[in-house]
Amino acid sequence: MTWGVIEPNGFGGYFPQGEHVAWKDTIEDYYNTQMTNAEKKDLGMETGVNFFKFSEKFTKDLGPLEEYAQPRTLETSKTHKELASLILMKNRLIAVDETLKGIIEELEPGVHQFWPIEITMPKDTSYPVQYYGMVIHNHLNSFRLEDCDPGLAVDDSIGDYIDYVVKARSRSDFKGLAMSREEIGNCHIWREKYLRDLWIFFSDELAARIKASGLKMPKHYPMKDV
């Protein structure tokens, strides 16, 4: 069974509002002191830094995120007593706590990219749980529009640009969204290449491990495997 995870739509314990401290400064320094002219040309940055080019790697299938482009500190605008084990941060970067990281690495060792990220809050306090920035390196095309229940998703593709839009919002709706078991294979956490609106996806085994560990998580609902 596949589980679709809904991206938080407001700031709070699932999406702490904040800034990546010194992230732009570190990239700019690398651009000015280490990046070759050939690399700048390849990235379309001959005249200056385009930070979006670096944050794209947070969510897209563009290979490993270089160390200099990894945010190391999130400074939140308010104090949080409890954050979820999976959180959304600025520029759609995700982070996981130590427990969830351990579960994911046990199920898919060496697949995804993690690095330590500190969460600081007002009054010079730090959130007392270690988090890790995460880049998911499974990017699949497992959504099957033709097998979905009517009215739950539409094809919004234009030419060679493939784009499926999900209209489902409730748990009962999600049961009508179809995912290819064959395409998913042994993946446990992934992003879909062509499916808009849904955030990330869990295998049944990962969802069960999360539940057994009692982790606080964003809303996630079971889908239909075909």
C-alpha atoms as a PDB file:
ATOM      1  CA  MET A   1       0.000   0.000   0.000  1.00  0.00           C
ATOM      2  CA  THR A   2       1.140   3.534  -0.819  1.00  0.00           C
ATOM      3  CA  TRP A   3       0.648   6.485   1.514  1.00  0.00           C
ATOM      4  CA  GLY A   4       0.426  10.023   0.163  1.00  0.00           C
ATOM      5  CA  VAL A   5       1.730  12.777   2.450  1.00  0.00           C
ATOM      6  CA  ILE A   6       0.028  16.181   2.280  1.00  0.00           C
ATOM      7  CA  GLU A   7       2.329  19.200   2.347  1.00  0.00           C
ATOM      8  CA  PRO A   8       1.590  21.548   5.278  1.00  0.00           C
ATOM      9  CA  ASN A   9      -0.221  24.665   4.105  1.00  0.00           C
ATOM     10  CA  GLY A  10       0.467  26.935   7.065  1.00  0.00           C
ATOM     11  CA  PHE A  11       3.259  27.719   9.498  1.00  0.00           C
ATOM     12  CA  GLY A  12       3.508  25.734  12.742  1.00  0.00           C
ATOM     13  CA  GLY A  13       4.862  22.491  14.083  1.00  0.00           C
ATOM     14  CA  TYR A  14       4.906  20.887  10.644  1.00  0.00           C
ATOM     15  CA  PHE A  15       6.273  23.948   8.859  1.00  0.00           C
ATOM     16  CA  PRO A  16       8.275  26.238  11.157  1.00  0.00           C
ATOM     17  CA  GLN A  17       8.635  29.702   9.672  1.00  0.00           C
ATOM     18  CA  GLY A  18      12.267  30.704   9.506  1.00  0.00           C
ATOM     19  CA  GLU A  19      15.391  31.494   7.507  1.00  0.00           C
ATOM     20  CA  HIS A  20      18.387  29.385   6.506  1.00  0.00           C
ATOM     21  CA  VAL A  21      21.183  31.186   8.353  1.00  0.00           C
ATOM     22  CA  ALA A  22      24.208  32.070   6.167  1.00  0.00           C
ATOM     23  CA  TRP A  23      23.035  29.770   3.356  1.00  0.00           C
ATOM     24  CA  LYS A  24      23.158  32.471   0.693  1.00  0.00           C
ATOM     25  CA  ASP A  25      26.462  33.817   2.007  1.00  0.00           C
ATOM     26  CA  THR A  26      28.088  30.384   1.768  1.00  0.00           C
ATOM     27  CA  ILE A  27      26.896  29.861  -1.798  1.00  0.00           C
ATOM     28  CA  GLU A  28      27.951  33.340  -2.836  1.00  0.00           C
ATOM     29  CA  ASP A  29      31.405  32.786  -1.369  1.00  0.00           C
ATOM     30  CA  TYR A  30      31.731  29.509  -3.285  1.00  0.00           C
ATOM     31  CA  TYR A  31      30.581  31.248  -6.460  1.00  0.00           C
ATOM     32  CA  ASN A  32      33.159  34.024  -6.062  1.00  0.00           C
ATOM     33  CA  THR A  33      36.133  31.943  -4.938  1.00  0.00           C
ATOM     34  CA  GLN A  34      35.810  28.375  -6.227  1.00  0.00           C
ATOM     35  CA  MET A  35      33.326  28.026  -9.052  1.00  0.00           C
ATOM     36  CA  THR A  36      34.938  27.874 -12.482  1.00  0.00           C
ATOM     37  CA  ASN A  37      33.764  29.944 -15.423  1.00  0.00           C
ATOM     38  CA  ALA A  38      32.688  26.715 -17.123  1.00  0.00           C
ATOM     39  CA  GLU A  39      30.531  25.776 -14.131  1.00  0.00           C
ATOM     40  CA  LYS A  40      28.986  29.243 -14.046  1.00  0.00           C
ATOM     41  CA  LYS A  41      28.185  29.024 -17.753  1.00  0.00           C
ATOM     42  CA  ASP A  42      26.694  25.552 -17.344  1.00  0.00           C
ATOM     43  CA  LEU A  43      24.366  26.881 -14.639  1.00  0.00           C
ATOM     44  CA  GLY A  44      23.537  30.064 -16.547  1.00  0.00           C
ATOM     45  CA  MET A  45      25.194  32.200 -13.880  1.00  0.00           C
ATOM     46  CA  GLU A  46      27.817  34.104 -15.840  1.00  0.00           C
ATOM     47  CA  THR A  47      26.637  37.437 -14.422  1.00  0.00           C
ATOM     48  CA  GLY A  48      25.729  36.455 -10.858  1.00  0.00           C
ATOM     49  CA  VAL A  49      24.360  33.863  -8.425  1.00  0.00           C
ATOM     50  CA  ASN A  50      20.924  32.366  -9.006  1.00  0.00           C
ATOM     51  CA  PHE A  51      20.022  30.859  -5.631  1.00  0.00           C
ATOM     52  CA  PHE A  52      16.982  29.072  -7.070  1.00  0.00           C
ATOM     53  CA  LYS A  53      19.321  26.868  -9.106  1.00  0.00           C
ATOM     54  CA  PHE A  54      20.719  25.507  -5.843  1.00  0.00           C
ATOM     55  CA  SER A  55      17.405  25.137  -3.978  1.00  0.00           C
ATOM     56  CA  GLU A  56      15.968  23.163  -6.924  1.00  0.00           C
ATOM     57  CA  LYS A  57      18.081  20.249  -5.757  1.00  0.00           C
ATOM     58  CA  PHE A  58      16.072  20.159  -2.519  1.00  0.00           C
ATOM     59  CA  THR A  59      13.118  18.646  -4.387  1.00  0.00           C
ATOM     60  CA  LYS A  60      14.054  17.669  -7.949  1.00  0.00           C
ATOM     61  CA  ASP A  61      15.937  14.737  -9.462  1.00  0.00           C
ATOM     62  CA  LEU A  62      19.171  16.681 -10.018  1.00  0.00           C
ATOM     63  CA  GLY A  63      21.716  14.560  -8.189  1.00  0.00           C
ATOM     64  CA  PRO A  64      23.441  15.036  -4.818  1.00  0.00           C
ATOM     65  CA  LEU A  65      23.333  18.407  -3.083  1.00  0.00           C
ATOM     66  CA  GLU A  66      26.840  19.818  -2.736  1.00  0.00           C
ATOM     67  CA  GLU A  67      28.085  20.434   0.799  1.00  0.00           C
ATOM     68  CA  TYR A  68      28.353  24.208   0.341  1.00  0.00           C
ATOM     69  CA  ALA A  69      24.683  24.325  -0.720  1.00  0.00           C
ATOM     70  CA  GLN A  70      23.388  22.449   2.337  1.00  0.00           C
ATOM     71  CA  PRO A  71      21.629  24.734   4.841  1.00  0.00           C
ATOM     72  CA  ARG A  72      23.103  24.112   8.291  1.00  0.00           C
ATOM     73  CA  THR A  73      20.905  26.240  10.564  1.00  0.00           C
ATOM     74  CA  LEU A  74      17.215  27.148  10.479  1.00  0.00           C
ATOM     75  CA  GLU A  75      16.447  30.209  12.580  1.00  0.00           C
ATOM     76  CA  THR A  76      12.738  30.213  13.400  1.00  0.00           C
ATOM     77  CA  SER A  77      10.683  33.334  13.945  1.00  0.00           C
ATOM     78  CA  LYS A  78       8.896  31.885  16.993  1.00  0.00           C
ATOM     79  CA  THR A  79       9.547  29.372  19.751  1.00  0.00           C
ATOM     80  CA  HIS A  80       8.219  25.851  19.143  1.00  0.00           C
ATOM     81  CA  LYS A  81       7.469  23.443  21.977  1.00  0.00           C
ATOM     82  CA  GLU A  82       6.979  20.501  19.617  1.00  0.00           C
ATOM     83  CA  LEU A  83       7.944  19.924  15.997  1.00  0.00           C
ATOM     84  CA  ALA A  84       6.922  16.983  13.856  1.00  0.00           C
ATOM     85  CA  SER A  85       9.442  14.271  13.001  1.00  0.00           C
ATOM     86  CA  LEU A  86       9.129  15.350   9.357  1.00  0.00           C
ATOM     87  CA  ILE A  87       9.044  19.101   8.756  1.00  0.00           C
ATOM     88  CA  LEU A  88       8.951  21.459   5.803  1.00  0.00           C
ATOM     89  CA  MET A  89      11.331  24.399   5.785  1.00  0.00           C
ATOM     90  CA  LYS A  90      12.055  27.413   3.607  1.00  0.00           C
ATOM     91  CA  ASN A  91      12.497  26.693  -0.116  1.00  0.00           C
ATOM     92  CA  ARG A  92      10.641  23.375   0.364  1.00  0.00           C
ATOM     93  CA  LEU A  93      13.618  21.676   1.979  1.00  0.00           C
ATOM     94  CA  ILE A  94      12.541  18.867   4.299  1.00  0.00           C
ATOM     95  CA  ALA A  95      14.147  17.787   7.551  1.00  0.00           C
ATOM     96  CA  VAL A  96      13.684  14.718   9.727  1.00  0.00           C
ATOM     97  CA  ASP A  97      14.532  13.994  13.330  1.00  0.00           C
ATOM     98  CA  GLU A  98      17.001  11.347  14.480  1.00  0.00           C
ATOM     99  CA  THR A  99      14.382   8.625  14.891  1.00  0.00           C
ATOM    100  CA  LEU A 100      12.816   9.009  11.460  1.00  0.00           C
ATOM    101  CA  LYS A 101      16.237   9.273   9.831  1.00  0.00           C
ATOM    102  CA  GLY A 102      17.214   5.983  11.456  1.00  0.00           C
ATOM    103  CA  ILE A 103      14.081   4.231  10.190  1.00  0.00           C
ATOM    104  CA  ILE A 104      14.559   5.495   6.635  1.00  0.00           C
ATOM    105  CA  GLU A 105      18.233   4.557   6.551  1.00  0.00           C
ATOM    106  CA  GLU A 106      17.456   1.086   7.888  1.00  0.00           C
ATOM    107  CA  LEU A 107      14.884   0.519   5.122  1.00  0.00           C
ATOM    108  CA  GLU A 108      16.874   2.198   2.323  1.00  0.00           C
ATOM    109  CA  PRO A 109      20.550   2.337   3.351  1.00  0.00           C
ATOM    110  CA  GLY A 110      22.669   4.762   1.347  1.00  0.00           C
ATOM    111  CA  VAL A 111      19.850   5.923  -0.938  1.00  0.00           C
ATOM    112  CA  HIS A 112      18.980   9.363   0.419  1.00  0.00           C
ATOM    113  CA  GLN A 113      21.129  12.323   1.469  1.00  0.00           C
ATOM    114  CA  PHE A 114      21.177  13.610   5.060  1.00  0.00           C
ATOM    115  CA  TRP A 115      23.215  16.238   6.912  1.00  0.00           C
ATOM    116  CA  PRO A 116      22.882  17.790  10.392  1.00  0.00           C
ATOM    117  CA  ILE A 117      20.804  20.945  10.631  1.00  0.00           C
ATOM    118  CA  GLU A 118      20.362  22.948  13.831  1.00  0.00           C
ATOM    119  CA  ILE A 119      17.051  24.618  14.619  1.00  0.00           C
ATOM    120  CA  THR A 120      17.494  27.818  16.616  1.00  0.00           C
ATOM    121  CA  MET A 121      14.691  29.875  18.092  1.00  0.00           C
ATOM    122  CA  PRO A 122      14.219  33.334  19.636  1.00  0.00           C
ATOM    123  CA  LYS A 123      16.057  34.280  22.848  1.00  0.00           C
ATOM    124  CA  ASP A 124      19.145  32.312  21.778  1.00  0.00           C
ATOM    125  CA  THR A 125      17.523  28.935  22.357  1.00  0.00           C
ATOM    126  CA  SER A 126      17.915  25.787  20.278  1.00  0.00           C
ATOM    127  CA  TYR A 127      15.286  23.162  19.658  1.00  0.00           C
ATOM    128  CA  PRO A 128      16.444  20.212  21.836  1.00  0.00           C
ATOM    129  CA  VAL A 129      16.177  17.523  19.133  1.00  0.00           C
ATOM    130  CA  GLN A 130      18.716  16.863  16.390  1.00  0.00           C
ATOM    131  CA  TYR A 131      17.322  17.288  12.869  1.00  0.00           C
ATOM    132  CA  TYR A 132      18.792  16.449   9.504  1.00  0.00           C
ATOM    133  CA  GLY A 133      18.246  18.117   6.170  1.00  0.00           C
ATOM    134  CA  MET A 134      17.130  15.476   3.678  1.00  0.00           C
ATOM    135  CA  VAL A 135      17.158  15.176  -0.094  1.00  0.00           C
ATOM    136  CA  ILE A 136      15.042  12.277  -1.363  1.00  0.00           C
ATOM    137  CA  HIS A 137      16.742  10.465  -4.228  1.00  0.00           C
ATOM    138  CA  ASN A 138      13.853   8.259  -5.333  1.00  0.00           C
ATOM    139  CA  HIS A 139      11.898  10.031  -8.096  1.00  0.00           C
ATOM    140  CA  LEU A 140       9.245   7.826  -9.682  1.00  0.00           C
ATOM    141  CA  ASN A 141       6.500   7.862 -12.285  1.00  0.00           C
ATOM    142  CA  SER A 142       4.107   5.556 -10.466  1.00  0.00           C
ATOM    143  CA  PHE A 143       0.873   7.580 -10.551  1.00  0.00           C
ATOM    144  CA  ARG A 144      -1.761   6.005 -12.829  1.00  0.00           C
ATOM    145  CA  LEU A 145      -4.422   8.507 -13.836  1.00  0.00           C
ATOM    146  CA  GLU A 146      -6.336   5.964 -15.916  1.00  0.00           C
ATOM    147  CA  ASP A 147      -6.900   3.767 -12.854  1.00  0.00           C
ATOM    148  CA  CYS A 148      -8.072   6.531 -10.496  1.00  0.00           C
ATOM    149  CA  ASP A 149     -11.679   6.916  -9.434  1.00  0.00           C
ATOM    150  CA  PRO A 150     -13.465   9.527 -11.611  1.00  0.00           C
ATOM    151  CA  GLY A 151     -13.022  13.190 -10.688  1.00  0.00           C
ATOM    152  CA  LEU A 152     -10.093  12.789  -8.308  1.00  0.00           C
ATOM    153  CA  ALA A 153      -7.313  13.874 -10.687  1.00  0.00           C
ATOM    154  CA  VAL A 154      -6.942  15.501 -14.091  1.00  0.00           C
ATOM    155  CA  ASP A 155      -4.306  15.572 -16.817  1.00  0.00           C
ATOM    156  CA  ASP A 156      -3.007  19.141 -17.114  1.00  0.00           C
ATOM    157  CA  SER A 157      -0.135  18.265 -19.465  1.00  0.00           C
ATOM    158  CA  ILE A 158       0.897  20.550 -22.305  1.00  0.00           C
ATOM    159  CA  GLY A 159       2.890  19.015 -25.153  1.00  0.00           C
ATOM    160  CA  ASP A 160       5.854  17.103 -23.728  1.00  0.00           C
ATOM    161  CA  TYR A 161       5.323  18.632 -20.274  1.00  0.00           C
ATOM    162  CA  ILE A 162       3.530  15.998 -18.184  1.00  0.00           C
ATOM    163  CA  ASP A 163       1.499  17.318 -15.255  1.00  0.00           C
ATOM    164  CA  TYR A 164      -1.217  15.554 -13.262  1.00  0.00           C
ATOM    165  CA  VAL A 165      -3.306  17.565 -10.819  1.00  0.00           C
ATOM    166  CA  VAL A 166      -4.896  15.878  -7.807  1.00  0.00           C
ATOM    167  CA  LYS A 167      -8.246  17.133  -6.550  1.00  0.00           C
ATOM    168  CA  ALA A 168      -8.490  14.648  -3.684  1.00  0.00           C
ATOM    169  CA  ARG A 169      -8.293  16.086  -0.186  1.00  0.00           C
ATOM    170  CA  SER A 170      -9.976  13.601   2.186  1.00  0.00           C
ATOM    171  CA  ARG A 171      -8.928  10.144   3.398  1.00  0.00           C
ATOM    172  CA  SER A 172     -11.767   8.549   1.419  1.00  0.00           C
ATOM    173  CA  ASP A 173     -10.688  10.390  -1.750  1.00  0.00           C
ATOM    174  CA  PHE A 174      -7.104   9.205  -1.413  1.00  0.00           C
ATOM    175  CA  LYS A 175      -8.261   5.591  -1.579  1.00  0.00           C
ATOM    176  CA  GLY A 176      -9.304   6.310  -5.150  1.00  0.00           C
ATOM    177  CA  LEU A 177      -5.890   7.554  -6.325  1.00  0.00           C
ATOM    178  CA  ALA A 178      -3.978   4.811  -8.143  1.00  0.00           C
ATOM    179  CA  MET A 179      -0.264   4.038  -7.849  1.00  0.00           C
ATOM    180  CA  SER A 180       1.673   1.367  -9.739  1.00  0.00           C
ATOM    181  CA  ARG A 181       2.999  -1.308  -7.405  1.00  0.00           C
ATOM    182  CA  GLU A 182       5.392  -2.493 -10.126  1.00  0.00           C
ATOM    183  CA  GLU A 183       6.891   0.972 -10.631  1.00  0.00           C
ATOM    184  CA  ILE A 184       7.288   1.552  -6.875  1.00  0.00           C
ATOM    185  CA  GLY A 185       9.078  -1.745  -6.386  1.00  0.00           C
ATOM    186  CA  ASN A 186      11.071  -1.726  -3.144  1.00  0.00           C
ATOM    187  CA  CYS A 187      11.069   2.059  -2.626  1.00  0.00           C
ATOM    188  CA  HIS A 188       9.995   3.263   0.817  1.00  0.00           C
ATOM    189  CA  ILE A 189      10.029   7.064   0.449  1.00  0.00           C
ATOM    190  CA  TRP A 190       9.898   8.949  -2.830  1.00  0.00           C
ATOM    191  CA  ARG A 191       8.690  11.907  -4.841  1.00  0.00           C
ATOM    192  CA  GLU A 192       6.590  11.661  -7.981  1.00  0.00           C
ATOM    193  CA  LYS A 193       7.994  13.245 -11.145  1.00  0.00           C
ATOM    194  CA  TYR A 194       4.700  14.354 -12.687  1.00  0.00           C
ATOM    195  CA  LEU A 195       2.139  14.573  -9.888  1.00  0.00           C
ATOM    196  CA  ARG A 196       1.298  18.032  -8.618  1.00  0.00           C
ATOM    197  CA  ASP A 197      -0.061  18.796  -5.123  1.00  0.00           C
ATOM    198  CA  LEU A 198       0.975  15.659  -3.255  1.00  0.00           C
ATOM    199  CA  TRP A 199       4.208  16.142  -1.367  1.00  0.00           C
ATOM    200  CA  ILE A 200       5.992  12.860  -0.801  1.00  0.00           C
ATOM    201  CA  PHE A 201       5.064   9.193  -0.570  1.00  0.00           C
ATOM    202  CA  PHE A 202       5.616   6.349   1.911  1.00  0.00           C
ATOM    203  CA  SER A 203       5.533   2.600   1.541  1.00  0.00           C
ATOM    204  CA  ASP A 204       3.204   0.663   3.822  1.00  0.00           C
ATOM    205  CA  GLU A 205       6.226  -0.629   5.743  1.00  0.00           C
ATOM    206  CA  LEU A 206       7.602   2.854   6.375  1.00  0.00           C
ATOM    207  CA  ALA A 207       4.163   4.113   7.448  1.00  0.00           C
ATOM    208  CA  ALA A 208       3.842   1.154   9.845  1.00  0.00           C
ATOM    209  CA  ARG A 209       7.290   1.816  11.351  1.00  0.00           C
ATOM    210  CA  ILE A 210       6.398   5.491  11.817  1.00  0.00           C
ATOM    211  CA  LYS A 211       3.141   4.575  13.564  1.00  0.00           C
ATOM    212  CA  ALA A 212       4.835   1.993  15.784  1.00  0.00           C
ATOM    213  CA  SER A 213       7.391   4.602  16.854  1.00  0.00           C
ATOM    214  CA  GLY A 214       4.640   7.086  17.750  1.00  0.00           C
ATOM    215  CA  LEU A 215       6.103   9.861  15.618  1.00  0.00           C
ATOM    216  CA  LYS A 216       4.247  13.093  15.024  1.00  0.00           C
ATOM    217  CA  MET A 217       3.746  13.386  11.269  1.00  0.00           C
ATOM    218  CA  PRO A 218       1.942  15.530   8.674  1.00  0.00           C
ATOM    219  CA  LYS A 219      -1.339  14.116   7.372  1.00  0.00           C
ATOM    220  CA  HIS A 220      -0.823  11.007   5.262  1.00  0.00           C
ATOM    221  CA  TYR A 221      -3.493   8.785   3.762  1.00  0.00           C
ATOM    222  CA  PRO A 222      -3.496   5.334   2.098  1.00  0.00           C
ATOM    223  CA  MET A 223      -3.855   5.167  -1.681  1.00  0.00           C
ATOM    224  CA  LYS A 224      -4.858   2.460  -4.165  1.00  0.00           C
ATOM    225  CA  ASP A 225      -2.162   0.157  -5.528  1.00  0.00           C
ATOM    226  CA  VAL A 226      -2.694  -1.244  -9.023  1.00  0.00           C
END
